[in-house]
Amino acid sequence: MTLLRAEGLVKSFGKTHALDGAGISIREGEVVAVMGPSGSGKSTLLHCIAGILPPDSGTVHYRDRDLTAMSDSERSELRRTEFGFVFQFGQLVPELTCLENVALPLRLSGMKRKDAERAATDWLARLEVDGVADQRPGETSGGQGQRVAVARALVTGPKVIFADEPTGALDSLNGERVMHLLTTAARETGAAVVLVTHEPRVAAYSDREVVVRDGRSRDVEFAR
Amino acid sequence: MMCIVPRMSIGHALLGLLEGGPRHGYDLKRAYDERFGQDRPLHYGQVYSTLSRLLKNGLVTEAGVEAGDGPERKRYAITDAGVTDVERWLSTPEKPEPYLQNTLYAKVVLALLSGRSAAEVLDTQRSAHLNTMRELTRRKTDGDLADQLICDFALFHLEADLRWLELTAARVDQLAVEVMR
């Protein structure tokens, strides 16, 4: 079943046309790689379909809800409850321990500290980084930090994980580990993954790819 | 299953295995298949024809016959010349061969010349490459360390092709102008 569908997305930053009629369709539980050269508009596409950036025109539907018609607070509520995010770096709160970082989204949703930390502990173990629970992000390696970030993205049980170059700052071995753990966990929980990457070996963890070039996307599923 | 692992010199591989001590042909085949066979085990014919060539060139020597119920089993041992040959093989780099680019380049140019879509040729190829890479990634995930290393080798090579494809895709318009000139 289609979970997320965007059509005719146009987005400009000043005179730069980042998106020029892009579309994409994401089904429940599938892992889709969004590929394309730097500056092709792939990150902008991700930001638009994740409700982070409003497009200038075009529509984004999550199930039967139109993201472009929502208020900012409705969109941020949707992001918090249905979506998870993993970026290249800089997403963990440096002052909090890794455990507190993973527990944070649950705390923000009003869960009790003890329950939130118990869930966070489970997710850190699933991502094989329970050893750094009490450390701050700055004290962990790049690969460990990304796995903590993946745990934080998954802890709320999101339906879609948006990952923008999640292995961009890692070496091959650590990157592969993160991709393996991320896709395995997503498949186990039934979450879809929208994975922006320019690395073919990272894209090889996906079920299919959507190629973005010059602000337009080529999505085989979308054409159906 | 696909096989992207480059063809390797069976003779050198057998010599290398014989450095561990004399073996008979069947034993060698088993050792080869276990370490390097992956998708395509050796045929007995290959083993014996390779051994007879190595024998003729003085790289191995017969080291007695193993008695048994079945057919007699000749044992083979590596000679000093054989060891030197293995050393030379190990210390000589493989020729870095561009193999696929020529065909793909020809396809792209011919598509442009005939007014077809070069971008489509590249997109189709990318999709095929990625599918193979997905299969290798799955196989790597389920496999042991040897599988992982062999799959990674193939994956990095396919990735190199894909990087070339992306670069070419980004320059198709420019290439079209040059081709049509």
Coordinates of C-alpha atoms in Angstrom, one line a residue:
Chain A
M1 CA 0.0 0.0 0.0
T2 CA 1.2 3.5 -0.8
L3 CA 2.3 5.4 2.3
L4 CA 3.7 8.5 0.8
R5 CA 3.1 10.1 -2.6
A6 CA 4.5 13.4 -3.9
E7 CA 3.5 14.9 -7.3
G8 CA 4.7 17.9 -9.3
L9 CA 7.0 19.3 -6.6
V10 CA 8.6 22.6 -7.4
K11 CA 11.0 24.3 -5.0
S12 CA 13.3 27.3 -5.6
F13 CA 15.8 28.9 -3.4
G14 CA 16.2 32.4 -4.9
K15 CA 17.1 31.9 -8.5
T16 CA 18.1 28.2 -8.0
H17 CA 15.4 25.8 -9.1
A18 CA 16.1 22.8 -6.7
L19 CA 13.0 20.9 -7.7
D20 CA 11.3 21.2 -11.1
G21 CA 8.3 18.8 -11.1
A22 CA 9.7 15.9 -9.0
G23 CA 7.5 13.1 -7.9
I24 CA 8.0 10.0 -5.8
S25 CA 5.9 7.2 -4.3
I26 CA 6.8 5.1 -1.2
R27 CA 5.1 1.9 -0.2
E28 CA 4.8 0.6 3.3
G29 CA 8.0 -1.1 4.5
E30 CA 10.1 -0.6 1.4
V31 CA 13.6 0.7 1.3
V32 CA 14.0 3.3 -1.5
A33 CA 17.3 4.9 -2.4
V34 CA 17.1 8.4 -3.8
M35 CA 20.1 8.8 -6.0
G36 CA 21.6 11.6 -8.1
P37 CA 24.6 13.8 -8.4
S38 CA 25.3 16.7 -5.9
G39 CA 23.0 19.5 -6.5
S40 CA 20.4 17.4 -8.3
G41 CA 17.8 18.2 -5.7
K42 CA 17.7 14.8 -3.9
S43 CA 18.0 16.3 -0.4
T44 CA 15.4 19.0 -1.2
L45 CA 13.1 16.2 -2.4
L46 CA 13.6 14.4 1.0
H47 CA 13.0 17.6 3.0
C48 CA 9.8 18.3 1.0
I49 CA 8.3 14.8 1.4
A50 CA 9.2 14.7 5.1
G51 CA 7.3 17.9 5.8
I52 CA 10.5 19.8 6.7
L53 CA 10.3 22.2 3.8
P54 CA 7.1 23.4 2.2
P55 CA 7.3 23.1 -1.7
D56 CA 6.4 26.2 -3.8
S57 CA 3.9 24.0 -5.6
G58 CA 2.9 20.4 -5.9
T59 CA 1.4 18.0 -3.3
V60 CA 2.7 15.6 -0.7
H61 CA 0.3 13.0 0.7
Y62 CA 1.0 10.8 3.7
R63 CA -1.7 8.1 3.6
D64 CA -4.7 10.3 2.9
R65 CA -3.4 13.5 4.5
D66 CA -2.1 16.4 2.5
L67 CA 1.1 17.7 4.1
T68 CA 1.1 20.9 2.0
A69 CA -2.3 21.8 3.5
M70 CA -1.3 21.3 7.1
S71 CA -0.3 23.9 9.6
D72 CA 3.3 24.0 10.9
S73 CA 2.3 22.5 14.2
E74 CA 0.3 19.7 12.5
R75 CA 3.3 18.9 10.3
S76 CA 5.7 18.9 13.2
E77 CA 3.3 16.6 15.1
L78 CA 3.3 14.2 12.1
R79 CA 7.1 14.3 11.9
R80 CA 7.4 13.5 15.6
T81 CA 4.9 10.6 15.6
E82 CA 5.2 9.0 12.2
F83 CA 8.6 9.8 10.9
G84 CA 12.2 9.2 12.0
F85 CA 15.3 11.0 10.8
V86 CA 18.9 10.2 10.4
F87 CA 21.3 12.8 8.9
Q88 CA 25.0 12.8 8.0
F89 CA 26.0 14.3 11.4
G90 CA 25.2 16.8 14.0
Q91 CA 21.8 15.4 15.0
L92 CA 22.5 14.2 18.6
V93 CA 22.4 16.7 21.5
P94 CA 26.0 17.0 22.7
E95 CA 25.1 17.8 26.3
L96 CA 23.0 14.6 26.7
T97 CA 24.3 11.0 27.1
C98 CA 23.6 8.6 24.2
L99 CA 20.9 7.0 26.3
E100 CA 19.2 10.3 27.0
N101 CA 19.5 11.2 23.3
V102 CA 17.6 8.1 22.3
A103 CA 15.1 8.5 25.0
L104 CA 14.5 12.2 24.1
P105 CA 11.8 11.7 21.4
L106 CA 9.8 9.5 23.8
R107 CA 10.2 12.1 26.6
L108 CA 9.0 14.8 24.3
S109 CA 5.9 12.7 23.6
G110 CA 5.2 12.7 27.4
M111 CA 6.5 9.2 28.3
K112 CA 7.9 8.7 31.8
R113 CA 11.7 8.9 32.1
K114 CA 12.0 5.2 33.4
D115 CA 9.9 3.8 30.5
A116 CA 11.6 6.0 27.9
E117 CA 15.0 5.0 29.1
R118 CA 14.1 1.3 29.2
A119 CA 13.0 1.5 25.5
A120 CA 16.1 3.5 24.6
T121 CA 18.3 0.8 26.3
D122 CA 16.6 -1.9 24.1
W123 CA 17.2 0.1 21.0
L124 CA 20.9 0.8 21.8
A125 CA 21.4 -2.9 22.3
R126 CA 19.7 -3.7 18.9
L127 CA 22.1 -1.3 17.2
E128 CA 24.9 -2.9 19.2
V129 CA 25.9 0.3 21.0
D130 CA 24.7 -0.3 24.5
G131 CA 28.3 0.1 25.6
V132 CA 28.2 3.8 25.0
A133 CA 24.8 4.5 26.7
D134 CA 26.4 6.7 29.4
Q135 CA 28.8 8.5 27.1
R136 CA 28.1 11.8 25.4
P137 CA 28.1 11.8 21.6
G138 CA 31.4 13.6 21.5
E139 CA 33.0 10.7 23.3
T140 CA 31.9 8.1 20.8
S141 CA 33.3 7.1 17.4
G142 CA 31.6 8.3 14.2
G143 CA 30.2 4.8 13.6
Q144 CA 28.9 4.5 17.1
G145 CA 27.3 8.0 17.0
Q146 CA 25.4 7.1 13.8
R147 CA 24.1 3.9 15.3
V148 CA 22.9 5.9 18.3
A149 CA 21.2 8.3 15.8
V150 CA 19.5 5.3 14.1
A151 CA 18.3 4.1 17.5
R152 CA 16.9 7.5 18.2
A153 CA 15.1 7.5 14.8
L154 CA 13.6 4.1 15.4
V155 CA 12.6 4.4 19.1
T156 CA 9.2 5.9 18.5
G157 CA 8.2 3.2 16.1
P158 CA 8.0 5.5 13.0
K159 CA 6.3 4.4 9.7
V160 CA 9.0 6.1 7.6
I161 CA 12.7 6.7 8.3
F162 CA 14.2 9.5 6.3
A163 CA 18.0 9.1 6.0
D164 CA 20.0 11.7 4.3
E165 CA 23.5 10.4 3.5
P166 CA 23.6 8.5 6.8
T167 CA 27.0 7.0 6.1
G168 CA 28.5 10.1 4.4
A169 CA 30.9 10.8 7.2
L170 CA 31.9 7.1 7.8
D171 CA 34.5 4.8 6.3
S172 CA 33.4 1.8 4.3
L173 CA 33.3 -0.7 7.1
N174 CA 31.4 1.5 9.5
G175 CA 29.1 2.7 6.8
E176 CA 28.2 -0.9 5.9
R177 CA 27.6 -1.7 9.5
V178 CA 25.2 1.2 9.9
M179 CA 23.4 0.4 6.7
H180 CA 23.0 -3.3 7.6
L181 CA 21.7 -2.4 11.1
L182 CA 19.4 0.4 9.8
T183 CA 17.8 -1.7 7.1
T184 CA 17.5 -4.8 9.2
A185 CA 15.8 -2.9 12.0
A186 CA 13.5 -1.1 9.6
R187 CA 12.5 -4.4 8.0
E188 CA 11.9 -6.0 11.4
T189 CA 9.6 -3.1 12.5
G190 CA 8.0 -2.7 9.1
A191 CA 9.2 0.9 8.7
A192 CA 9.8 2.3 5.2
V193 CA 13.2 3.9 4.5
V194 CA 13.8 6.8 2.2
L195 CA 17.5 6.8 1.8
V196 CA 19.3 9.7 0.1
T197 CA 22.7 8.7 -1.1
H198 CA 25.1 9.2 -4.0
E199 CA 27.0 6.0 -3.0
P200 CA 26.0 2.9 -5.1
R201 CA 27.2 0.5 -2.4
V202 CA 24.9 2.2 0.1
A203 CA 22.0 2.2 -2.4
A204 CA 22.6 -1.5 -2.8
Y205 CA 20.9 -2.0 0.6
S206 CA 17.6 -0.6 -0.9
D207 CA 14.8 -2.5 -2.7
R208 CA 14.7 0.0 -5.6
E209 CA 16.1 3.4 -6.6
V210 CA 14.6 6.7 -7.7
V211 CA 17.0 8.9 -9.6
V212 CA 16.9 12.7 -9.4
R213 CA 18.5 14.8 -12.0
D214 CA 18.1 18.6 -12.5
G215 CA 15.3 18.7 -10.0
R216 CA 13.2 16.0 -11.8
S217 CA 12.9 12.4 -10.6
R218 CA 12.7 9.1 -12.4
D219 CA 10.5 6.8 -10.3
V220 CA 9.5 3.6 -12.0
E221 CA 6.8 2.9 -9.4
F222 CA 5.4 6.3 -9.7
A223 CA 4.6 5.9 -13.4
R224 CA 2.4 2.9 -12.6
Chain B
M1 CA 24.3 -16.9 -9.2
M2 CA 26.3 -14.3 -11.0
C3 CA 30.0 -14.5 -11.1
I4 CA 31.9 -11.3 -11.2
V5 CA 35.0 -12.6 -9.5
P6 CA 37.7 -12.3 -12.2
R7 CA 38.9 -15.5 -13.7
M8 CA 42.0 -16.5 -11.9
S9 CA 45.0 -18.5 -12.9
I10 CA 44.1 -22.1 -11.8
G11 CA 47.7 -23.2 -12.3
H12 CA 49.0 -20.7 -9.9
A13 CA 46.2 -21.4 -7.4
L14 CA 47.0 -25.1 -7.5
L15 CA 50.7 -24.5 -7.1
G16 CA 50.0 -22.2 -4.1
L17 CA 47.9 -25.0 -2.5
L18 CA 50.7 -27.5 -3.1
E19 CA 53.1 -25.3 -1.1
G20 CA 51.3 -26.7 2.0
G21 CA 52.5 -30.2 1.1
P22 CA 51.9 -32.9 -1.6
R23 CA 48.4 -33.7 -2.5
H24 CA 46.6 -35.8 -5.1
G25 CA 44.3 -34.4 -7.7
Y26 CA 41.0 -35.0 -6.0
D27 CA 42.3 -33.4 -2.8
L28 CA 43.5 -30.4 -4.7
K29 CA 40.1 -29.9 -6.3
R30 CA 38.4 -30.0 -2.9
A31 CA 40.9 -27.5 -1.5
Y32 CA 40.4 -25.2 -4.4
D33 CA 36.6 -25.4 -4.4
E34 CA 36.6 -24.7 -0.7
R35 CA 38.7 -21.6 -0.9
F36 CA 38.1 -20.2 -4.4
G37 CA 35.3 -22.2 -6.0
Q38 CA 32.4 -20.2 -4.6
D39 CA 30.0 -20.3 -7.6
R40 CA 32.0 -22.4 -9.9
P41 CA 33.9 -25.5 -8.7
L42 CA 36.6 -26.9 -10.8
H43 CA 36.0 -29.8 -13.1
Y44 CA 38.2 -32.9 -12.7
G45 CA 39.3 -32.4 -16.3
Q46 CA 40.5 -28.9 -15.5
V47 CA 42.5 -30.2 -12.5
Y48 CA 44.2 -33.0 -14.4
S49 CA 44.9 -31.0 -17.5
T50 CA 46.4 -28.2 -15.4
L51 CA 48.5 -30.7 -13.4
S52 CA 49.9 -32.3 -16.5
R53 CA 50.8 -28.9 -17.8
L54 CA 52.6 -28.0 -14.5
L55 CA 54.3 -31.4 -14.7
K56 CA 55.5 -30.8 -18.2
N57 CA 56.9 -27.4 -17.3
G58 CA 58.7 -28.8 -14.3
L59 CA 56.7 -26.8 -11.7
V60 CA 55.3 -30.0 -10.0
T61 CA 56.7 -33.5 -9.7
E62 CA 55.0 -36.8 -9.0
A63 CA 55.4 -37.8 -5.4
G64 CA 54.3 -41.4 -5.2
V65 CA 51.0 -43.1 -5.6
E66 CA 48.5 -43.5 -2.8
A67 CA 47.3 -47.0 -2.4
G68 CA 43.6 -47.5 -2.0
D69 CA 40.5 -49.5 -3.1
G70 CA 39.6 -47.2 -5.9
P71 CA 41.7 -46.0 -8.8
E72 CA 45.3 -45.3 -8.1
R73 CA 45.9 -41.7 -6.9
K74 CA 49.0 -40.0 -7.9
R75 CA 50.3 -37.4 -5.5
Y76 CA 51.9 -34.2 -6.7
A77 CA 54.5 -32.0 -5.0
I78 CA 55.6 -28.5 -5.9
T79 CA 59.2 -28.1 -7.2
D80 CA 61.7 -25.3 -6.5
A81 CA 60.8 -23.9 -10.0
G82 CA 57.2 -24.1 -8.9
V83 CA 57.8 -22.1 -5.8
T84 CA 59.7 -19.4 -7.8
D85 CA 56.8 -19.3 -10.2
V86 CA 54.3 -18.7 -7.4
E87 CA 56.5 -16.0 -6.0
R88 CA 56.7 -14.3 -9.4
W89 CA 52.9 -14.5 -9.8
L90 CA 52.3 -13.0 -6.3
S91 CA 54.7 -10.1 -6.9
T92 CA 53.5 -9.2 -10.4
P93 CA 50.5 -6.8 -10.4
E94 CA 47.4 -7.8 -12.4
K95 CA 46.8 -5.7 -15.5
P96 CA 44.2 -3.1 -14.5
E97 CA 41.9 -3.7 -17.4
P98 CA 39.1 -1.4 -18.3
Y99 CA 36.6 -4.0 -19.6
L100 CA 33.1 -2.7 -19.6
Q101 CA 33.6 1.0 -20.4
N102 CA 34.4 0.3 -24.1
T103 CA 31.1 -1.4 -24.7
L104 CA 29.2 1.1 -22.7
Y105 CA 30.9 4.0 -24.3
A106 CA 30.1 2.5 -27.8
K107 CA 26.5 2.1 -26.8
V108 CA 26.2 5.7 -25.6
V109 CA 27.9 7.1 -28.7
L110 CA 25.8 5.0 -31.0
A111 CA 22.6 6.0 -29.2
L112 CA 23.5 9.7 -29.7
L113 CA 24.4 9.2 -33.3
S114 CA 21.2 7.4 -34.1
G115 CA 19.1 10.0 -32.2
R116 CA 18.1 7.5 -29.5
S117 CA 18.2 8.4 -25.8
A118 CA 21.7 8.0 -24.3
A119 CA 20.3 8.8 -20.9
E120 CA 18.1 5.8 -21.2
V121 CA 21.0 3.5 -22.1
L122 CA 22.7 4.8 -19.0
D123 CA 19.6 4.5 -16.8
T124 CA 19.0 0.9 -17.9
Q125 CA 22.6 0.0 -17.2
R126 CA 22.5 1.7 -13.8
S127 CA 19.5 -0.2 -12.8
A128 CA 21.1 -3.5 -13.9
H129 CA 24.3 -2.7 -12.0
L130 CA 22.3 -1.8 -8.9
N131 CA 20.3 -5.0 -9.1
T132 CA 23.5 -7.1 -9.2
M133 CA 24.9 -5.0 -6.3
R134 CA 21.7 -5.7 -4.3
E135 CA 22.2 -9.5 -4.9
L136 CA 25.8 -9.3 -3.8
T137 CA 24.9 -7.3 -0.8
R138 CA 22.3 -9.8 0.3
R139 CA 24.8 -12.6 -0.3
K140 CA 27.4 -10.8 1.7
T141 CA 25.0 -10.3 4.6
D142 CA 24.2 -14.0 4.8
G143 CA 27.8 -15.1 4.1
D144 CA 31.0 -15.8 6.1
L145 CA 34.1 -13.5 5.9
A146 CA 35.3 -15.1 2.7
D147 CA 32.0 -14.5 1.0
Q148 CA 32.1 -10.9 2.3
L149 CA 35.5 -10.2 0.9
I150 CA 34.8 -11.7 -2.5
C151 CA 31.4 -9.9 -2.7
D152 CA 33.1 -6.6 -1.6
F153 CA 35.6 -6.9 -4.4
A154 CA 32.9 -7.3 -7.0
L155 CA 30.8 -4.5 -5.3
F156 CA 33.7 -2.0 -5.5
H157 CA 34.2 -2.8 -9.1
L158 CA 30.6 -2.4 -10.0
E159 CA 30.6 0.9 -8.0
A160 CA 33.5 2.1 -10.2
D161 CA 31.4 1.4 -13.3
L162 CA 28.5 3.3 -11.8
R163 CA 30.6 6.3 -11.0
W164 CA 31.6 6.4 -14.6
L165 CA 28.0 6.0 -15.7
E166 CA 27.0 9.0 -13.5
L167 CA 29.8 11.1 -14.8
T168 CA 28.9 10.2 -18.4
A169 CA 25.2 10.8 -17.7
A170 CA 26.1 14.3 -16.5
R171 CA 28.0 15.0 -19.7
V172 CA 25.6 13.4 -22.3
D173 CA 24.6 16.8 -23.7
Q174 CA 28.2 17.8 -24.1
L175 CA 29.0 14.5 -25.7
A176 CA 26.1 14.8 -28.1
V177 CA 27.5 18.0 -29.4
E178 CA 30.9 16.5 -30.0
V179 CA 29.6 13.3 -31.5
M180 CA 27.3 15.2 -34.0
R181 CA 30.1 17.5 -35.0

